Every structure is written in structure tokens, then in C-alpha cells.
Coordinates of C-alpha atoms in Angstrom, one line a residue:
M74 CA 12.0 9.4 -31.3
G75 CA 11.9 9.7 -27.5
T76 CA 11.2 12.3 -24.8
I77 CA 13.8 14.2 -22.8
I78 CA 13.0 15.5 -19.4
K79 CA 15.3 18.5 -18.8
N80 CA 16.0 21.2 -16.2
G81 CA 14.8 19.0 -13.3
T82 CA 16.5 17.5 -10.2
L83 CA 16.6 13.7 -10.3
V84 CA 15.8 12.1 -7.0
T85 CA 16.5 8.5 -6.1
A86 CA 16.7 6.7 -2.8
Q87 CA 20.5 7.3 -2.9
D88 CA 20.9 10.9 -4.0
E89 CA 19.8 14.0 -5.9
K90 CA 21.4 15.4 -9.0
K91 CA 20.8 17.8 -11.9
A92 CA 20.6 15.7 -15.1
E93 CA 18.5 15.1 -18.1
I94 CA 16.6 11.8 -18.8
L95 CA 15.9 10.3 -22.2
M96 CA 13.0 7.9 -22.5
E97 CA 12.6 5.7 -25.6
N98 CA 10.4 2.7 -26.2
G99 CA 9.2 2.6 -22.7
K100 CA 12.6 2.6 -21.1
I101 CA 15.1 5.1 -19.8
T102 CA 17.9 5.0 -22.3
Q103 CA 20.2 7.8 -21.2
I104 CA 20.9 10.0 -18.2
A105 CA 23.4 12.8 -18.7
A106 CA 24.1 16.4 -17.9
Q107 CA 22.9 17.3 -21.4
I108 CA 21.3 15.1 -24.1
P109 CA 21.1 16.2 -27.7
Q110 CA 17.5 17.2 -28.5
A111 CA 17.4 16.4 -32.2
G112 CA 14.5 14.2 -33.1
H113 CA 13.1 14.1 -29.5
T114 CA 10.3 15.7 -27.6
V115 CA 11.3 17.9 -24.7
Y116 CA 9.5 18.1 -21.4
D117 CA 10.7 21.1 -19.3
A118 CA 10.9 20.3 -15.6
T119 CA 12.3 23.6 -14.4
G120 CA 11.9 24.0 -10.7
C121 CA 10.7 20.4 -10.3
Y122 CA 12.0 17.2 -8.8
V123 CA 12.0 14.1 -10.9
F124 CA 11.2 10.9 -8.9
P125 CA 10.9 7.3 -10.0
G126 CA 7.3 6.2 -10.4
M127 CA 5.8 5.5 -7.0
I128 CA 4.8 1.9 -6.0
D129 CA 1.8 1.3 -3.8
A130 CA 2.2 -2.3 -2.5
H131 CA -1.0 -2.6 -0.6
T132 CA -4.4 -2.0 -2.3
H133 CA -7.8 -3.7 -2.3
L134 CA -9.6 -3.0 -5.6
D135 CA -12.8 -4.7 -6.6
M136 CA -12.7 -6.8 -3.5
S137 CA -15.8 -8.3 -2.0
T138 CA -16.2 -8.7 1.8
A139 CA -19.0 -10.5 3.6
T140 CA -21.3 -7.5 3.2
A141 CA -19.9 -5.2 0.5
T142 CA -17.6 -4.7 -2.5
T143 CA -15.0 -2.0 -2.5
A144 CA -16.1 1.2 -4.3
D145 CA -13.0 1.4 -6.4
N146 CA -12.3 -1.1 -9.2
F147 CA -9.3 -1.4 -11.4
D148 CA -10.6 1.4 -13.6
T149 CA -11.3 4.0 -11.0
G150 CA -8.6 2.9 -8.5
T151 CA -5.7 2.9 -11.0
A152 CA -6.8 6.2 -12.5
A153 CA -6.7 7.8 -9.0
A154 CA -3.4 6.1 -8.3
L155 CA -1.8 7.3 -11.5
A156 CA -3.0 10.9 -11.1
G157 CA -1.4 11.0 -7.7
G158 CA 2.0 9.7 -8.9
T159 CA 1.7 6.0 -8.4
T160 CA 2.7 4.1 -11.6
T161 CA 2.6 0.6 -10.2
L162 CA 0.4 -1.0 -7.5
I163 CA 0.3 -4.5 -6.0
D164 CA -3.2 -5.6 -5.2
F165 CA -4.4 -8.6 -3.2
A166 CA -5.8 -11.5 -5.3
T167 CA -7.8 -13.3 -2.5
Q168 CA -8.4 -17.0 -2.5
E169 CA -12.0 -18.0 -1.6
K170 CA -12.6 -21.1 0.4
K171 CA -12.2 -24.3 -1.6
E172 CA -10.6 -22.3 -4.4
T173 CA -7.2 -22.9 -5.9
L174 CA -4.6 -20.1 -6.0
H175 CA -4.6 -20.4 -9.8
T176 CA -8.3 -19.7 -9.9
A177 CA -8.0 -16.7 -7.6
L178 CA -5.2 -15.3 -9.8
Q179 CA -7.4 -15.8 -12.9
N180 CA -10.2 -14.0 -11.2
W181 CA -8.1 -11.0 -10.4
H182 CA -6.7 -10.9 -13.9
K183 CA -10.2 -10.7 -15.2
K184 CA -10.8 -7.7 -13.0
A185 CA -7.6 -5.9 -13.9
D186 CA -6.5 -6.8 -17.4
G187 CA -7.4 -4.2 -19.9
N188 CA -9.0 -1.9 -17.3
S189 CA -5.9 -0.5 -15.5
H190 CA -4.3 2.9 -16.1
C191 CA -1.1 2.1 -14.2
D192 CA 0.9 -1.1 -14.0
Y193 CA -0.2 -3.7 -11.5
A194 CA 0.9 -7.0 -9.9
F195 CA -0.7 -9.3 -7.4
H196 CA 0.1 -10.6 -3.9
M197 CA -1.8 -13.8 -3.3
A198 CA -3.9 -13.9 -0.1
I199 CA -4.2 -17.4 1.1
T200 CA -7.3 -18.2 3.1
D201 CA -7.7 -22.0 2.6
W202 CA -4.3 -23.8 3.1
N203 CA -4.0 -27.4 2.2
T204 CA -1.5 -29.8 0.5
E205 CA -2.7 -29.0 -3.0
V206 CA -2.4 -25.2 -2.4
C207 CA 1.1 -25.8 -1.0
H208 CA 2.1 -27.3 -4.4
E209 CA 0.9 -24.2 -6.2
I210 CA 3.4 -21.8 -4.5
E211 CA 6.2 -22.6 -6.9
E212 CA 3.8 -22.6 -9.9
L213 CA 2.6 -19.1 -9.0
K214 CA 6.3 -18.0 -8.8
N215 CA 6.5 -18.9 -12.5
L216 CA 3.5 -16.7 -13.2
G217 CA 5.2 -13.7 -11.5
V218 CA 3.5 -13.9 -8.1
T219 CA 6.3 -14.1 -5.4
S220 CA 4.5 -12.5 -2.4
F221 CA 1.7 -13.8 -0.3
K222 CA -0.7 -12.5 2.3
L223 CA -2.1 -14.1 5.5
Y224 CA -4.5 -12.8 8.1
L225 CA -4.4 -13.4 11.8
A226 CA -7.8 -11.8 12.2
Y227 CA -11.2 -12.0 10.5
D228 CA -12.9 -15.4 10.9
N229 CA -13.4 -16.0 7.2
L230 CA -9.8 -15.2 6.3
R231 CA -7.4 -16.0 9.1
V232 CA -5.1 -19.0 9.4
S233 CA -3.9 -20.9 12.4
D234 CA -0.4 -20.6 13.8
A235 CA 0.4 -24.1 12.3
Q236 CA -0.8 -23.0 8.9
L237 CA 1.2 -19.7 9.2
Y238 CA 4.3 -21.8 9.8
E239 CA 3.7 -24.1 6.9
V240 CA 3.0 -21.2 4.5
L241 CA 6.2 -19.4 5.6
V242 CA 8.3 -22.5 5.0
A243 CA 6.8 -23.1 1.5
V244 CA 7.1 -19.5 0.4
G245 CA 10.6 -19.3 1.9
K246 CA 11.7 -22.2 -0.4
A247 CA 10.5 -20.2 -3.4
H248 CA 12.4 -17.1 -2.1
G249 CA 9.2 -15.2 -1.8
I250 CA 7.9 -13.0 1.0
V251 CA 4.8 -13.3 3.2
G252 CA 3.0 -10.2 4.5
V253 CA 0.7 -10.7 7.5
H254 CA -2.2 -8.7 8.9
C255 CA -1.3 -8.8 12.6
E256 CA -4.2 -8.6 14.9
N257 CA -5.2 -11.3 17.4
G258 CA -8.5 -12.4 15.9
D259 CA -9.7 -14.2 19.1
L260 CA -9.2 -11.1 21.2
V261 CA -10.9 -8.9 18.6
D262 CA -13.9 -11.2 18.5
E263 CA -14.1 -11.3 22.3
L264 CA -13.7 -7.5 22.8
T265 CA -16.2 -6.8 20.1
A266 CA -18.7 -9.0 21.8
K267 CA -17.9 -7.4 25.2
Y268 CA -18.8 -3.9 24.1
K269 CA -21.9 -5.0 22.3
R270 CA -23.1 -6.9 25.4
A271 CA -22.6 -3.7 27.3
G272 CA -24.8 -1.9 24.8
D273 CA -21.9 0.1 23.2
F274 CA -22.7 -0.1 19.5
G275 CA -21.3 3.3 18.5
V276 CA -18.4 4.1 16.3
S277 CA -16.1 4.9 19.3
A278 CA -16.3 1.2 20.3
H279 CA -14.4 0.2 17.1
P280 CA -10.9 1.3 18.3
K281 CA -11.6 0.0 21.8
S282 CA -12.3 -3.5 20.3
R283 CA -8.9 -3.5 18.6
P284 CA -6.5 -2.0 21.2
D285 CA -2.7 -1.7 20.7
Y286 CA -1.9 -5.0 22.5
V287 CA -4.1 -6.9 19.9
E288 CA -1.6 -5.8 17.2
A289 CA 1.5 -6.1 19.4
E290 CA 0.7 -9.7 20.4
A291 CA 0.1 -10.8 16.9
I292 CA 3.3 -9.1 15.6
S293 CA 5.3 -10.8 18.4
R294 CA 3.8 -14.2 17.6
Y295 CA 4.3 -13.8 13.9
C296 CA 8.0 -13.0 14.4
Y297 CA 8.6 -16.0 16.6
V298 CA 6.8 -18.3 14.1
A299 CA 8.9 -16.8 11.3
K300 CA 12.0 -17.4 13.4
A301 CA 11.0 -21.1 13.7
A302 CA 10.5 -21.2 9.9
N303 CA 13.8 -19.3 9.4
V304 CA 12.4 -16.8 6.9
P305 CA 12.1 -13.0 6.7
V306 CA 9.0 -11.2 8.0
H307 CA 6.9 -8.5 6.3
I308 CA 4.4 -6.8 8.7
V309 CA 1.7 -4.8 6.9
H310 CA 0.1 -1.6 8.2
V311 CA 1.9 -1.3 11.5
S312 CA -0.1 1.2 13.5
T313 CA 1.0 1.3 17.2
K314 CA 4.0 2.2 19.3
M315 CA 3.6 -1.2 21.0
G316 CA 3.4 -3.1 17.8
L317 CA 6.4 -1.2 16.4
A318 CA 8.4 -2.1 19.6
E319 CA 7.7 -5.8 19.1
A320 CA 8.9 -5.7 15.5
L321 CA 12.0 -3.8 16.5
K322 CA 12.7 -6.3 19.3
A323 CA 12.5 -9.2 16.8
R324 CA 14.8 -7.2 14.5
A325 CA 17.3 -6.6 17.3
Q326 CA 17.3 -10.4 18.0
G327 CA 18.4 -11.1 14.4
Q328 CA 15.1 -11.7 12.7
K329 CA 14.8 -10.0 9.3
V330 CA 11.7 -7.8 9.7
Y331 CA 10.3 -5.5 7.1
I332 CA 7.9 -2.9 8.4
E333 CA 5.1 -1.2 6.4
S334 CA 2.9 1.6 7.7
C335 CA 0.3 3.8 6.0
P336 CA -0.4 7.5 5.6
Q337 CA -3.5 7.3 7.8
Y338 CA -1.5 6.2 10.8
L339 CA 0.9 9.2 10.3
A340 CA -1.6 12.0 9.3
L341 CA -4.7 11.1 11.4
D342 CA -5.4 10.0 14.9
D343 CA -8.2 8.3 16.9
S344 CA -9.9 11.6 17.8
K345 CA -11.8 11.1 14.5
Y346 CA -13.9 8.4 16.2
E347 CA -15.3 11.0 18.5
L348 CA -16.8 13.1 15.7
P349 CA -20.5 13.9 16.2
G350 CA -23.2 11.6 14.8
F351 CA -22.0 8.9 12.5
E352 CA -19.1 10.9 10.9
G353 CA -16.5 8.8 12.7
A354 CA -17.5 5.8 10.5
K355 CA -15.6 7.4 7.7
Y356 CA -12.4 6.5 9.5
V357 CA -13.2 2.9 10.5
C358 CA -10.4 0.7 9.3
S359 CA -8.4 -2.1 10.8
P360 CA -6.1 -1.6 12.5
P361 CA -8.0 1.6 13.6
L362 CA -6.5 5.0 13.8
R363 CA -4.4 5.4 16.9
G364 CA -3.5 7.9 19.6
T365 CA -1.0 10.8 19.2
K366 CA 1.7 8.9 21.0
D367 CA 1.5 6.1 18.4
V368 CA 1.6 8.7 15.6
A369 CA 4.7 10.2 17.1
A370 CA 6.4 6.8 17.5
L371 CA 5.7 5.9 13.9
W372 CA 7.0 9.2 12.6
Q373 CA 10.2 8.7 14.6
A374 CA 10.5 5.2 13.0
V375 CA 9.9 6.7 9.5
E376 CA 12.5 9.4 10.2
N377 CA 15.2 7.1 11.5
G378 CA 14.8 4.4 8.9
A379 CA 13.1 1.7 10.9
V380 CA 10.0 1.8 8.7
D381 CA 10.7 0.3 5.3
S382 CA 7.7 1.3 3.2
I383 CA 4.5 3.3 3.3
S384 CA 1.6 2.0 1.3
T385 CA -2.1 2.9 1.4
D386 CA -4.1 -0.2 2.3
H387 CA -6.6 1.5 0.0
C388 CA -10.0 -0.1 0.7
S389 CA -12.7 2.3 -0.2
F390 CA -16.4 2.1 0.8
R391 CA -19.0 4.8 0.2
F392 CA -20.1 6.6 3.3
D393 CA -23.7 7.0 2.2
T394 CA -24.6 3.5 1.1
Q395 CA -21.9 1.2 2.5
K396 CA -20.4 2.5 5.8
S397 CA -24.0 3.3 6.7
M398 CA -24.8 -0.4 7.0
G399 CA -23.2 -0.1 10.5
K400 CA -25.1 2.9 11.8
D401 CA -26.6 0.7 14.6
D402 CA -23.7 -1.6 15.1
F403 CA -20.0 -0.6 14.7
S404 CA -19.0 -4.2 13.9
Q405 CA -21.1 -4.0 10.7
I406 CA -19.2 -0.9 9.3
P407 CA -17.1 -2.0 6.3
N408 CA -13.5 -1.6 7.4
G409 CA -11.3 0.5 5.1
L410 CA -10.2 3.9 4.0
P411 CA -9.7 5.5 0.6
G412 CA -6.2 6.9 0.0
I413 CA -4.7 5.6 -3.3
E414 CA -4.8 9.1 -4.8
H415 CA -3.2 11.1 -2.1
R416 CA -0.3 9.1 -0.6
L417 CA 2.5 11.0 -2.3
A418 CA 0.8 14.4 -1.6
V419 CA 0.3 13.6 2.1
L420 CA 3.8 12.2 2.6
Y421 CA 5.5 15.0 0.7
T422 CA 3.6 17.6 2.7
D423 CA 3.9 16.0 6.2
G424 CA 7.3 14.5 5.5
V425 CA 9.5 16.5 3.1
A426 CA 7.9 19.9 3.3
S427 CA 7.7 19.6 7.1
K428 CA 11.5 18.8 7.2
R429 CA 10.9 15.4 8.8
I430 CA 12.5 13.4 5.9
T431 CA 14.5 14.0 2.8
R432 CA 13.3 13.6 -0.8
S433 CA 15.6 10.6 -1.1
R434 CA 14.0 9.0 2.0
L435 CA 10.6 9.6 0.4
A436 CA 11.8 7.8 -2.8
A437 CA 12.9 4.9 -0.7
L438 CA 9.7 4.7 1.3
L439 CA 7.3 5.0 -1.6
S440 CA 9.2 3.3 -4.4
E441 CA 12.6 1.6 -4.2
N442 CA 12.1 -0.4 -1.0
A443 CA 8.9 -1.9 -2.2
A444 CA 10.4 -2.7 -5.6
R445 CA 13.3 -4.5 -3.9
L446 CA 11.1 -6.4 -1.4
F447 CA 8.6 -7.5 -4.0
G448 CA 10.8 -8.5 -6.9
L449 CA 10.3 -5.4 -9.1
Y450 CA 13.8 -4.0 -8.8
P451 CA 15.6 -2.7 -10.9
Q452 CA 12.9 -2.7 -13.5
K453 CA 11.0 -0.3 -11.3
G454 CA 11.8 1.8 -8.2
T455 CA 14.7 3.9 -9.4
L456 CA 16.0 6.1 -12.2
A457 CA 18.7 4.3 -14.2
V458 CA 19.4 3.4 -17.8
G459 CA 17.4 0.3 -18.7
T460 CA 14.7 0.7 -16.1
D461 CA 11.0 1.3 -17.0
A462 CA 10.4 4.9 -17.9
D463 CA 7.9 5.4 -15.0
I464 CA 8.6 8.9 -13.8
V465 CA 6.9 11.5 -11.6
V466 CA 7.7 15.2 -12.2
W467 CA 6.9 16.8 -8.9
N468 CA 6.2 20.6 -8.6
P469 CA 7.1 21.5 -5.0
D470 CA 5.6 25.0 -5.2
A471 CA 2.0 24.0 -5.9
Q472 CA -0.5 24.7 -3.1
W473 CA -3.9 23.0 -3.0
T474 CA -6.4 21.4 -0.8
I475 CA -7.7 17.8 -0.8
T476 CA -11.4 17.6 -1.3
A477 CA -13.7 14.8 -2.3
E478 CA -15.3 17.0 -4.9
K479 CA -12.0 17.1 -6.9
M480 CA -10.7 13.6 -6.7
L481 CA -10.9 10.5 -9.0
Q482 CA -11.4 7.9 -6.2
N483 CA -14.9 6.4 -6.7
V484 CA -16.1 7.3 -3.2
D485 CA -18.1 10.1 -1.7
Y486 CA -15.5 11.2 0.9
T487 CA -11.8 11.4 1.7
P488 CA -10.3 11.0 5.2
Y489 CA -8.0 14.0 4.3
E490 CA -10.8 16.4 3.5
G491 CA -9.6 20.0 3.8
K492 CA -5.9 19.0 4.2
K493 CA -3.6 21.7 2.7
I494 CA -1.0 20.2 0.4
T495 CA 2.4 21.4 -0.7
G496 CA 3.4 20.1 -4.2
I497 CA 1.7 18.2 -7.0
A498 CA 2.4 15.5 -9.5
K499 CA 2.8 18.0 -12.4
A500 CA 3.5 15.1 -14.9
V501 CA 3.4 11.3 -14.6
F502 CA 5.1 9.3 -17.3
L503 CA 4.2 5.6 -17.6
H504 CA 6.5 3.6 -20.0
G505 CA 7.7 6.9 -21.3
E506 CA 4.3 8.2 -22.2
L507 CA 2.8 11.3 -20.5
A508 CA -0.2 9.6 -18.7
A509 CA -1.3 12.2 -16.1
E510 CA -0.9 15.9 -15.5
N511 CA -1.8 18.0 -12.4
G512 CA -4.2 15.4 -11.0
A513 CA -5.9 14.4 -14.3
V514 CA -5.3 11.3 -16.4
V515 CA -4.5 12.3 -19.9
K516 CA -3.8 8.9 -21.5
R517 CA -5.9 6.0 -20.3
H518 CA -5.4 2.2 -20.1
L519 CA -1.7 2.2 -20.4
G520 CA -1.2 -0.2 -17.5
H521 CA -0.3 -3.8 -17.8
Y522 CA 0.5 -6.8 -15.6
V523 CA 4.0 -7.0 -14.2
A524 CA 5.4 -10.4 -13.5
R525 CA 7.8 -10.2 -10.5
G526 CA 10.9 -12.1 -9.5
E527 CA 12.3 -13.2 -6.2
S528 CA 12.3 -10.9 -3.2
E529 CA 15.7 -9.3 -2.6
Y530 CA 15.4 -9.6 1.2
F531 CA 17.5 -6.4 1.2

């Protein structure tokens, strides 16, 4: 006995069509104009769009920084993700200094296994590169980890250009992909010190300490190092017009460049740092929110297909007890925004409902492209016979307002407070089971680890 979704319009990255879907034993087993109902449960999706389950390929759950641990763990974070239409996320298992990659992976499994409400996989963030770690790359591939993360900023995380090159070569041999946080760490440190020497300790100094050229220089450098290594490039959370231009320049010169941005860089701008009192701290993230010209440039890139994926960079800290640690010094404000619950809602509202992008483009940006890049396709990322029955039934007529009082994220604010939304995830199916409805999780702890294959380098 399975479940049939009927009367909905199926949406993939390629097209839309009226059809019914049969889900059995966790898989999609039939797609047809009409499917016999005998012995099956029927879910009526009249007036709704039926999307593949969304994939958030950039989250930080239960992650400790030098001063704080993110407010959302794999219990609260995956519940919020699922309720909002995300059925798979890829979190960052982060290697500590003097730690093996295997140990880091085991640590993240301990955090996630048995606690997750949606499916999950791991990128491996490398912070301590050496010969032994290099030998682990191929071994991690056998454990389903085929993507890696490096930082060019943060003194406790970043790698040198030589290490960047060596990692790119090693991961390239394994047909994996490396994503890089592109900010010039030396410039960030110097500019931060500059403003503090001048007595500027307020929130508004945060974006000034990380200007657009800090991102653009690092993106350019990363692309050239990747050219030397002869491997594709994945640039995470691109936030500026200048950084985007560097990525597109490299692409025009023949470098394979995959560009990720985030909802906050499309829906918000740097005027938030001028809010009265300490309110602007709610929006402190790195890269910071940018100017309206940057927002416009990113939207153009989303619309014309230059941006490949949009993930959240969900990194939540409470405003009252964690962000407040930097009330006297902007450099001590934990960097990060909550957003795992509202990505689909924000992008549907500002993208599809605002006539900027099509529903198929949304499916590509939030699901299929990430599945292809990170070795999940065709198991996930589309609607086809044989794929996992991870499905979002989207009601485009619902009208509601985002508010911290009515969300599952384990944090006391949302950067989208008061934003009016068009559409809601009426039903979210995970492995064919109805797991969430209208913003609430109705079946818990269905998520499991997903071992991934090689990147498609699409």
C-alpha cells in the first residue's frame, strides 16, 4: 500500500505538468496522468504545486565557535528545515586542530544520528591540513563524503594558498568538490583593528570591516588557484556585485565556477546595521549584508541563471544571551543568521510570486542543482520513478507573516520578522511519509544519513 498525490501540478527544474505520483516503500514508483487508487491512500493536492524535496547545502548545526555554540542542534534545526520544505540538508563537519577527518566525521554523526527529522549529509571542513589528512580524502569518499570546505578567513580556521592548492588537487583526484569561504582574512583582521583603534566598536563597523573588495579579492584568488589545480570551483555565500563579477570573469575564461548565494543577500540589505541601539547585531553575519546595488546584481544573476544554488548558511545564535556578548565590541558578536525554516517561503515570495523567476528555476536553485553538485542526484533533487519520495506540496494561495513567535528555530528572533509571505508548505513527505503540514512537524525523527557519490560537475 502506498500514497498517491493527485490533482497537483508537478514541478521540476525542467518543466511543469499535471500528473499523479505514487509513493511506495520510500520511493516514487509511478508518475502518470491517472493512477488506480485501489489499496492506496490518496492525498489531494488540488490547487497546489508538487516540488521535489528541497536541499539546503549550507547549514551549521550544533557547531561551536571560539565563544559560543549555535542555538540550533540537529533536533531543532532539522525540525525547522522540514517544516519549511527542506527534506535534506548538508551540514559542515568541522575538523578541530590536530584531529583526523575521521574523528570529525564521527563527532558529527554523534550529533545527528537518531536526532534528525530530515535527511542529512556532511561536507568536511578542513582546518588542519597535513600528509595524513590528505590520505583520508579517498577514505572519506567511501563513507559518502565527497565535498569539502575551506576558509580563507578566521584565524582559527583558514588555510594558506599553498594548502588550498594541495586540497584542491587531492579532492579533484577523488572527483569531489571544494567549497570556499572567500574573504581575505588578513584584510579583515587589519580593518577590524583599524576601526577599533579609532574607537568604533558599534555594530555599524562590522560591514565596514568586511567590504566588498575583501570578498572579491578572495574569490579571484581562489579561482586562479583552482585554475592551477585544474579543478572546478564552488564559491559559497556570494554576497557582492564585485565578488560576483570576479566569479563570472573566471567562468568566462573557462574555469568551472559554481556560485551559491543565500536568501539574506537577496531579501535584506546593510541598512539593518543602522538600526537603533544594538538591534543591528541580529544581522551580523559574514559576509555581512550588502548595499542595494549588490542585492540588485545578485537578483539579476539569479534571474539569468548565473547563480547555481541558494542555501541558507543557517548559523543561529540567540540575541539575548549570545549576540549580546558583543554589545561593547562588534568583533565579539557571534557571526551568523537563522534561516533554515524560511528559505523556500522567502524565495517563493520574492522570486516566483514577484515574477522574477519561474517555479522550475526555483526547483533548480533550491533542489536539483545542489543534488547534482554534491552527489545526491538522481536519488534526490527531482521527481522521477526510482527517486526518494521526498516531496513538497506547496499551496501558492496561503498568506502569512514570518514571526519569531511562530517558528521552530531554537532562537529568539528571525531576520525576516514581519515579512509577508505568499505560499506555504502544505505537506512535506519524507521517504513517502507525511512528515510535516502547514509549518508543523507531524512525524518526527524520520531523517537518516545519506552517503553521497561523486560530484556531477554539471
